[in-house]
CSV table of C-alpha atoms and ligand atoms in Angstrom, one decimal:
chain,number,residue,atom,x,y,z
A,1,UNK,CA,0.0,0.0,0.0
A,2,UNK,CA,1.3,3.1,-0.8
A,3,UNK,CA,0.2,7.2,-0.5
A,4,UNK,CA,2.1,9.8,-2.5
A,5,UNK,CA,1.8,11.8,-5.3
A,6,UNK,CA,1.6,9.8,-8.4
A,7,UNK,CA,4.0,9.6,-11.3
A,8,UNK,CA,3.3,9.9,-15.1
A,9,UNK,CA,4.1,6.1,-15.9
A,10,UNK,CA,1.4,5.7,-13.0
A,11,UNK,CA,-1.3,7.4,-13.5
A,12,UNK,CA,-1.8,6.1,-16.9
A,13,UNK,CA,-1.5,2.6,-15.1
A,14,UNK,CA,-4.6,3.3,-13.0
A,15,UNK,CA,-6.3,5.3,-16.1
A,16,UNK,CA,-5.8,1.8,-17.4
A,17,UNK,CA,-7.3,0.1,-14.2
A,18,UNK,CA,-10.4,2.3,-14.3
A,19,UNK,CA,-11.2,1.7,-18.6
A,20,UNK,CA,-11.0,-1.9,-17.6
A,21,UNK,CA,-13.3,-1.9,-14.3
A,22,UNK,CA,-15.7,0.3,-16.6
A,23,UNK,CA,-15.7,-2.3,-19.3
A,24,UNK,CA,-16.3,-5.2,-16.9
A,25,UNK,CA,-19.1,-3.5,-15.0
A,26,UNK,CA,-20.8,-1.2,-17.2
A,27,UNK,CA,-20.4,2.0,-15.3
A,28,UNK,CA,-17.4,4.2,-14.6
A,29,UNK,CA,-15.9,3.8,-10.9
A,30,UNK,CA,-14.6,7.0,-9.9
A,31,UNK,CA,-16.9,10.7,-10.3
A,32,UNK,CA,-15.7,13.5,-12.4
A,33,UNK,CA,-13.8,15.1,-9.7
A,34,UNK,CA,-11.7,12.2,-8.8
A,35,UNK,CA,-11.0,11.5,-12.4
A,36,UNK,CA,-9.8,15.0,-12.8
A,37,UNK,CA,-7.7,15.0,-9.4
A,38,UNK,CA,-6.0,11.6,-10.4
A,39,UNK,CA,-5.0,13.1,-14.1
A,40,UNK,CA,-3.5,16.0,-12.5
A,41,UNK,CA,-1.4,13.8,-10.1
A,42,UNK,CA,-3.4,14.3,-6.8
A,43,UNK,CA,-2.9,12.0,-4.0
A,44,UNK,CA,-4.2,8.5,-4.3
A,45,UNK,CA,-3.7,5.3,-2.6
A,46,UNK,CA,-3.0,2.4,-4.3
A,47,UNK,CA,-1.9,-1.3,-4.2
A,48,UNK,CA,1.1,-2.8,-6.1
A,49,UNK,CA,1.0,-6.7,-6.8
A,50,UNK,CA,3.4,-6.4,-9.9
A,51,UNK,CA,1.6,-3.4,-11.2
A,52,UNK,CA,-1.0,-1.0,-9.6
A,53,UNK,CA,-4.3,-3.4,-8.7
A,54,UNK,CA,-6.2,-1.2,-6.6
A,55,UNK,CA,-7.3,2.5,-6.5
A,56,UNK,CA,-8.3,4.9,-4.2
A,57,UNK,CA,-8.9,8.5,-3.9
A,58,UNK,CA,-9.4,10.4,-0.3
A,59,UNK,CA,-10.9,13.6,0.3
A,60,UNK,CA,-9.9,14.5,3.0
A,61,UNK,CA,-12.3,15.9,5.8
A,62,UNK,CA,-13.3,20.0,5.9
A,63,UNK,CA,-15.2,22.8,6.3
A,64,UNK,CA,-17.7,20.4,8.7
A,65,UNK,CA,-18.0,17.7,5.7
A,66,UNK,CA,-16.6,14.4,6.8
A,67,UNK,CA,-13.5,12.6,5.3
A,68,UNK,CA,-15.1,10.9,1.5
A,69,UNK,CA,-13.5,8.4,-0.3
A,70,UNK,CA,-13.8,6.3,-3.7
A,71,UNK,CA,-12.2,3.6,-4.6
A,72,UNK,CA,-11.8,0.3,-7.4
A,73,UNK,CA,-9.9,-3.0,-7.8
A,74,UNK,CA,-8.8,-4.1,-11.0
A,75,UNK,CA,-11.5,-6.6,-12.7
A,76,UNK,CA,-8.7,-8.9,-12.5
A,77,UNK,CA,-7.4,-8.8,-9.3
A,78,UNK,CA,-11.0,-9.1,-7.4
A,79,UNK,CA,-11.8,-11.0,-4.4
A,80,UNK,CA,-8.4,-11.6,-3.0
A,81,UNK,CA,-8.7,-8.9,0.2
A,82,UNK,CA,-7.6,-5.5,-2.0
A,83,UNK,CA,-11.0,-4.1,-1.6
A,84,UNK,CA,-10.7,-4.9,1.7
A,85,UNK,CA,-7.2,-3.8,2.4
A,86,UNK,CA,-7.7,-0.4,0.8
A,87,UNK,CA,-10.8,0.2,2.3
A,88,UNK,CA,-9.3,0.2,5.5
A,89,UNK,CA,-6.7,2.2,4.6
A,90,UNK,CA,-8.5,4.7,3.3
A,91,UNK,CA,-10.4,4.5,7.2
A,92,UNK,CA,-7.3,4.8,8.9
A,93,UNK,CA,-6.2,8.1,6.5
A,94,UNK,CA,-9.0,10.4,7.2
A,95,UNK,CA,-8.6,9.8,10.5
A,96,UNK,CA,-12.7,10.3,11.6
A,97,UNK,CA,-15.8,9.7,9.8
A,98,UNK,CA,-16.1,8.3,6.4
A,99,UNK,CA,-18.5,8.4,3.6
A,100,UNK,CA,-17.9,6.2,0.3
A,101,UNK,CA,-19.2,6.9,-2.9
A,102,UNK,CA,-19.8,3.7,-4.8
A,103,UNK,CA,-21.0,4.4,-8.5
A,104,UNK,CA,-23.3,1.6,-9.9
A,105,UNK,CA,-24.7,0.2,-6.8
A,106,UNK,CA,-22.8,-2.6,-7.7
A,107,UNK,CA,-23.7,-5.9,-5.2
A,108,UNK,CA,-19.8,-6.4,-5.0
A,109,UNK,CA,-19.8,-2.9,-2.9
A,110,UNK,CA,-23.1,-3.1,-1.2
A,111,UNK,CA,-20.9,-6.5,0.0
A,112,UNK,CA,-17.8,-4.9,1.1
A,113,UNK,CA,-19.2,-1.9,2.7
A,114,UNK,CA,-21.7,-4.5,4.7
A,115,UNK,CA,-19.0,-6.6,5.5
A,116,UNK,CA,-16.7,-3.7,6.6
A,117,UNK,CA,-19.8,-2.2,9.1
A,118,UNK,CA,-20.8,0.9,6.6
A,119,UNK,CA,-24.0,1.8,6.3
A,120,UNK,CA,-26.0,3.2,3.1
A,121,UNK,CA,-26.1,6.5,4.1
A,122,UNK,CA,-27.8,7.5,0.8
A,123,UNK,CA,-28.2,7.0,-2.9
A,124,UNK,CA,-28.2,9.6,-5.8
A,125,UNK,CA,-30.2,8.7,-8.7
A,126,UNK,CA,-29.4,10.4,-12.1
A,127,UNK,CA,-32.2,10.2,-14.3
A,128,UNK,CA,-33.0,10.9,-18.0
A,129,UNK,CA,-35.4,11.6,-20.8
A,130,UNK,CA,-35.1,12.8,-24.7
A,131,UNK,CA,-36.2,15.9,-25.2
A,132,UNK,CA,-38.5,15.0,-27.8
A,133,UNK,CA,-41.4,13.1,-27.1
A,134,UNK,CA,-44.8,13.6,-25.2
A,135,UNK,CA,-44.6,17.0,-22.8
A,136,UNK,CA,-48.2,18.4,-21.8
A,137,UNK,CA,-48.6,22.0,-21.4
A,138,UNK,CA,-48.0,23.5,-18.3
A,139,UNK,CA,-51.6,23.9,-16.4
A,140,UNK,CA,-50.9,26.1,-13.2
A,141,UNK,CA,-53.6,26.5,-10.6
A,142,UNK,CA,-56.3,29.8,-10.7
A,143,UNK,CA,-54.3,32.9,-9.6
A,144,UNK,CA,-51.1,31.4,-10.1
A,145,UNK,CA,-48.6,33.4,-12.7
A,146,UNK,CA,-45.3,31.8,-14.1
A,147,UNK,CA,-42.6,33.8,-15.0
A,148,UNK,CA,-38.4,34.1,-15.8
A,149,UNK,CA,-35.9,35.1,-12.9
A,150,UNK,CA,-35.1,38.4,-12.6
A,151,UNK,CA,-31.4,38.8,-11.3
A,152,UNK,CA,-30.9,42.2,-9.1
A,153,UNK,CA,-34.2,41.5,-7.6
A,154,UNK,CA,-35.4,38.1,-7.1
A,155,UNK,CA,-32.8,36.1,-4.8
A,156,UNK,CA,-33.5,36.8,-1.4
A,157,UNK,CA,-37.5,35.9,-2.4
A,158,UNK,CA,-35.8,33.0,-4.1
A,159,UNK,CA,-33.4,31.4,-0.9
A,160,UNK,CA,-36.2,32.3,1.2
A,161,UNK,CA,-38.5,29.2,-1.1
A,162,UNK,CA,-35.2,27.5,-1.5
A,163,UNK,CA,-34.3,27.4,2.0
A,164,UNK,CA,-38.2,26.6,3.3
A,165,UNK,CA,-38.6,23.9,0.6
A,166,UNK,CA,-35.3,22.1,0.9
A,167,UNK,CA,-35.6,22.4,5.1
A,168,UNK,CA,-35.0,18.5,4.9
A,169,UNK,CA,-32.5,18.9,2.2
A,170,UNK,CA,-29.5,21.0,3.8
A,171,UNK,CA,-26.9,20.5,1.3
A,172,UNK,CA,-29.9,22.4,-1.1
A,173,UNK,CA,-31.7,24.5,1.5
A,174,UNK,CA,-28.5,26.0,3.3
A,175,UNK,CA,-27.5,28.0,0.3
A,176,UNK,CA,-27.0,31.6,0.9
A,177,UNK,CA,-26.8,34.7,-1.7
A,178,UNK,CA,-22.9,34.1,-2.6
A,179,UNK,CA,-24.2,30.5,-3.9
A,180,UNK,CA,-26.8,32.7,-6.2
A,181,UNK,CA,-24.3,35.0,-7.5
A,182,UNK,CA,-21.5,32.5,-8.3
A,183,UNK,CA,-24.0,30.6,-9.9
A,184,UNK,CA,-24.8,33.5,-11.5
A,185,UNK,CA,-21.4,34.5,-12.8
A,186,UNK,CA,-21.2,31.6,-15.0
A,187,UNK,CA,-21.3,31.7,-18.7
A,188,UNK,CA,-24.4,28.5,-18.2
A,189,UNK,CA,-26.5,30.8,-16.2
A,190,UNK,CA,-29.9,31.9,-18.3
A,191,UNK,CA,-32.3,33.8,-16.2
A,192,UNK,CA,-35.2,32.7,-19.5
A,193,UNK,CA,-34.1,29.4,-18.1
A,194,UNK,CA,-34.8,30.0,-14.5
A,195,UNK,CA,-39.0,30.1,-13.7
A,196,UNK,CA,-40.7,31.6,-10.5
A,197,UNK,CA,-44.1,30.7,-10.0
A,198,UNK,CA,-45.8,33.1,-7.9
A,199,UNK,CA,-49.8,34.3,-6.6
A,200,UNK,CA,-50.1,38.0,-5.8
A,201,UNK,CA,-46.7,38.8,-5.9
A,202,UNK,CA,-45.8,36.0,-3.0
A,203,UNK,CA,-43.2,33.3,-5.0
A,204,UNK,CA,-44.2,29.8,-4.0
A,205,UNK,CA,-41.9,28.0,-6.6
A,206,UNK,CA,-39.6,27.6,-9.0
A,207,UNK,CA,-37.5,25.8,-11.6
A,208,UNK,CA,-33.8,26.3,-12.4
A,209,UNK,CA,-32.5,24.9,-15.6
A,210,UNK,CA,-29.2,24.3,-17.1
A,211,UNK,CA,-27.7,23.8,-20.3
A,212,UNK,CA,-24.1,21.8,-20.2
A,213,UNK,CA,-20.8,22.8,-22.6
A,214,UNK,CA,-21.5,19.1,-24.1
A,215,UNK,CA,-25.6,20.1,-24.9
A,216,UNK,CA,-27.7,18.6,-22.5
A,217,UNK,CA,-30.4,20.1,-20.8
A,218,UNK,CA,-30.6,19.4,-17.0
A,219,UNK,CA,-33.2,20.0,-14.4
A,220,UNK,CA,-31.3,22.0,-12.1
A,221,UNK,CA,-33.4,22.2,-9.5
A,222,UNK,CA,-37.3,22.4,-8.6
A,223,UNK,CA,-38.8,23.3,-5.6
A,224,UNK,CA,-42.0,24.5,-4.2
A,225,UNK,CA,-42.6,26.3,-1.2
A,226,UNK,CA,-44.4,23.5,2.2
A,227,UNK,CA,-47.3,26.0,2.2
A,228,UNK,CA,-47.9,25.9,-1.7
A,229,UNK,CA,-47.6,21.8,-2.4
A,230,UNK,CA,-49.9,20.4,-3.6
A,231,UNK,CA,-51.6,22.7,-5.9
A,232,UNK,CA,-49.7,20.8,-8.9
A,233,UNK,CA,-46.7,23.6,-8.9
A,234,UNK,CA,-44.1,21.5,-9.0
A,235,UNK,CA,-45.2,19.5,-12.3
A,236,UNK,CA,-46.2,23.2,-13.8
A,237,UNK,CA,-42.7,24.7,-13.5
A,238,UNK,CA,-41.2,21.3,-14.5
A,239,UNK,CA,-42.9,21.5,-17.5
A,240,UNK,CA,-42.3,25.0,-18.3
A,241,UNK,CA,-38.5,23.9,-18.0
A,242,UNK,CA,-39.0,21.0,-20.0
A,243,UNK,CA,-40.7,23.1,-23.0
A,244,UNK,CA,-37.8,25.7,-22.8
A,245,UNK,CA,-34.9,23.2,-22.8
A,246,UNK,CA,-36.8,21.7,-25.7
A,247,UNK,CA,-36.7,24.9,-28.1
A,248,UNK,CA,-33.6,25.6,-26.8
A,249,UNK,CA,-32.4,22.2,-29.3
A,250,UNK,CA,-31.0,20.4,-26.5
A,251,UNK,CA,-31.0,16.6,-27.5
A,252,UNK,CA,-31.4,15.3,-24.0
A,253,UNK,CA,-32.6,16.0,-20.4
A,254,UNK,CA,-30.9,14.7,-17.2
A,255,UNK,CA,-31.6,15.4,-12.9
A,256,UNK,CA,-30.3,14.2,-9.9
A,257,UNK,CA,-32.4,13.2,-7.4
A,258,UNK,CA,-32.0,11.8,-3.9
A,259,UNK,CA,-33.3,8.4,-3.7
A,260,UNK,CA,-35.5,8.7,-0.8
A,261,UNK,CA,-37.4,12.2,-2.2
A,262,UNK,CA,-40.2,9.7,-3.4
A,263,UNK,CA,-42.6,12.3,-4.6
A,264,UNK,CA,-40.5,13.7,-6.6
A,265,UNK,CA,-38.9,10.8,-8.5
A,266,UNK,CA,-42.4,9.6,-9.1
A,267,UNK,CA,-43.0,12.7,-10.8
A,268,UNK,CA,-40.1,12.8,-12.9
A,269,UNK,CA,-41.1,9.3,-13.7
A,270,UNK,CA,-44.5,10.8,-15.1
A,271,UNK,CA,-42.9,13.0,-17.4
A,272,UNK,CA,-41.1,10.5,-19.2
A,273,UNK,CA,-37.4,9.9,-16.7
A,274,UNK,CA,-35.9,6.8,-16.6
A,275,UNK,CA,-32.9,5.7,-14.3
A,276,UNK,CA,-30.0,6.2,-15.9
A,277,UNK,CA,-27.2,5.6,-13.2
A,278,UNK,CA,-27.2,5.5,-9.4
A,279,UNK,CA,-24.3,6.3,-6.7
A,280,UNK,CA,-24.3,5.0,-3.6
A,281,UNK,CA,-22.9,6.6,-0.5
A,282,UNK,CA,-22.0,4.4,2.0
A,283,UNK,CA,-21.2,5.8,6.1
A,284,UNK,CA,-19.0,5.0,8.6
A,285,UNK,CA,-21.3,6.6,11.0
A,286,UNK,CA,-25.0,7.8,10.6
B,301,COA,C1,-16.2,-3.4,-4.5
B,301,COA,C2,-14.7,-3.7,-4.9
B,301,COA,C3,-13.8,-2.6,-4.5
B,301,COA,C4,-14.3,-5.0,-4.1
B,301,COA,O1,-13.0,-5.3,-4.3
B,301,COA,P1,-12.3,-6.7,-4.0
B,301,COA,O2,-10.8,-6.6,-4.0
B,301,COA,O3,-12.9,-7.7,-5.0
B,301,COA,O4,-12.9,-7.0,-2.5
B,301,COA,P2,-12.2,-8.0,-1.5
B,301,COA,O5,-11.6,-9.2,-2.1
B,301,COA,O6,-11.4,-7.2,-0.5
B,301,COA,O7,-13.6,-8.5,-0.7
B,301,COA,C5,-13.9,-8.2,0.6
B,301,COA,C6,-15.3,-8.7,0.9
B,301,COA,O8,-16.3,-8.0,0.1
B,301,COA,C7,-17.4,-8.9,-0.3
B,301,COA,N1,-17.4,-9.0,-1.7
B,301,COA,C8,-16.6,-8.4,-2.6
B,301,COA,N2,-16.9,-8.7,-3.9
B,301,COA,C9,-18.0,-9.5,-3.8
B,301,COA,C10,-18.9,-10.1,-4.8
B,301,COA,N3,-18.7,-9.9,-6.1
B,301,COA,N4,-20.0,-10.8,-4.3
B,301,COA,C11,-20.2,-10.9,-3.0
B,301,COA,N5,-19.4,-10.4,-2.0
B,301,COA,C12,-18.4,-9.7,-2.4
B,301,COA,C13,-17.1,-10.2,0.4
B,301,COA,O9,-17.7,-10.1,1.7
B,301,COA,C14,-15.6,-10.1,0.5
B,301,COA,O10,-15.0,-11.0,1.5
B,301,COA,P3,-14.7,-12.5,1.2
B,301,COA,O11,-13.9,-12.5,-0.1
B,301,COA,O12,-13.9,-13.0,2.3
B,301,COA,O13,-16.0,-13.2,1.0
B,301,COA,C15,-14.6,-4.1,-6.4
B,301,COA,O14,-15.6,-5.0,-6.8
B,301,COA,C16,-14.7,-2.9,-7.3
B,301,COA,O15,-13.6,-2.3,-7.6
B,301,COA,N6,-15.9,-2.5,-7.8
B,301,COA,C17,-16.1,-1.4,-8.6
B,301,COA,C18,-15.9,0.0,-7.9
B,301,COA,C19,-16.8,0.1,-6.6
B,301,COA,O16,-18.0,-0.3,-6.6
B,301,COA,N7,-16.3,0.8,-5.6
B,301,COA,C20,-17.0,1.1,-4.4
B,301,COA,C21,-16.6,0.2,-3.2
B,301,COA,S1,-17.5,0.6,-1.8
């Protein structure tokens, strides 16, 4: 086992390690970040047995966030105690609490993480739909006026919804105005994209879209105010998004959404969203 810096001639190794556990089981190992933190030489531990077998990258804990990790064995080299091994190294490294992101929710990593006493903490499904094909009309309830973001003047209104409607959500609900403003600042950000959906000049929802560099269209993110569900708000303003992404020409739409937020994957389900992919993340404590 070894932690350092990686060399060249290395990091092409365990480049090589991830194509071959993404050929073998159909879904890519490691998330964006860690991809781009092990190309540009970041720390990683890995295990030699006559070349690298096992990979796995740390972040470490901060800012209140515990300790995350992800990790992958060679296809090759599975089921001899690596998985094992590293997990537990990756344990003893951050030092405190661990969560483990496991991409696929693969059985072999539901195993280990059982076997090891981690918990599933949570799962992240991504889901998707073409943009073509069936999309009703928006139908928003009597009173009830849809319209874009208007930057300058709508974000307090807006974290005020956001906050209230993601309550059980922190990650989502704890955003302040310098999360609105960075967001803001970036060449995706479309206010035409972004719908509020408000009665009397009180905002009770709203929908957030994005268009990525590569062209797809993604739900950003929806939410309606506790006080306002119900009233068929939420399906309204995903719609509206929907029907702008559309005649924007983006080929396809994508989400994330948390596993356990039933409602609402049952009414991306009803708008035509599949499953695409799911990550796991698996706890060392609850
Ligand atoms: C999950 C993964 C890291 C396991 O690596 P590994 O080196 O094969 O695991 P180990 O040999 O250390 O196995 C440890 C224990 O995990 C369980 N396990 C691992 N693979 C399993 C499988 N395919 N089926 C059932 N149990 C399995 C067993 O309890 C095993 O102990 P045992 O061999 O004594 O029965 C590997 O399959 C992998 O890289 N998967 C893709 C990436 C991934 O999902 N990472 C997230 C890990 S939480």
């Amino acid at each position: 086992m070894s932690e350092a810096r990686l060399a060249e001639s290395e990091i092409a190794e365990v480049v090589a390690l991830v194509e071959a556990a993404t050929a073998a089981d159909g879904v890519v190992p490691l998330s964006e970040h860690a991809l781009l933190r092990l190309r540009g030489g970041g720390h990683g531990l890995t295990i030699d047995a006559g070349g690298i077998v096992a990979y796995g990258h740390l972040d470490p804990a901060a800012d209140g966030e515990s300790a995350s990790a992800e990790l992958v064995v060679h296809p090759g080299h599975r089921r001899r105690g690596h998985g094992r091994a590293l997990l537990r190294a990756l344990r003893d490294e951050a030092g405190g609490p661990l969560r483990v992101w496991a991409h696929g929710d693969l059985p072999a990593a539901a195993a280990l993480a059982g076997s090891e006493g981690l918990r599933r903490v949570r799962a992240l499904f991504q889901m998707h739909r073409p943009a073509a094909g069936p999309l009703p009309e928006p139908a928003v309830a009597e009173g009830v006026r849809l319209r874009a973001f208007v930057p300058g003047q709508d974000e307090e209104a807006w974290l005020e919804v956001n906050r209230r409607a993601f309550a059980d959500h922190p990650e989502q609900g704890s955003w302040t105005i310098e999360d609105v403003r960075l967001r803001e600042g970036e060449s995706w950000f479309d206010p035409a994209g972004f719908f509020l959906a408000e009665r009397g000049g009180r905002l009770l929802g709203f929908h957030w879209t994005k268009i990525h560099p590569d062209g797809a269209g993604e739900v950003y993110v929806v939410g309606v105010d506790p006080d306002a569900q119900g009233l068929g708000l939420g399906r309204a303003l995903t719609l509206a998004g929907l029907h702008h992404l559309r005649e924007r020409g983006v080929p396809r739409i994508m989400l994330y959404v948390d596993e356990s937020n039933v409602s609402a994957v049952r009414l991306y389900e009803s708008l035509g969203f599949t499953r695409y992919a799911v990550d796991v993340m698996y706890g060392t404590e609850s």
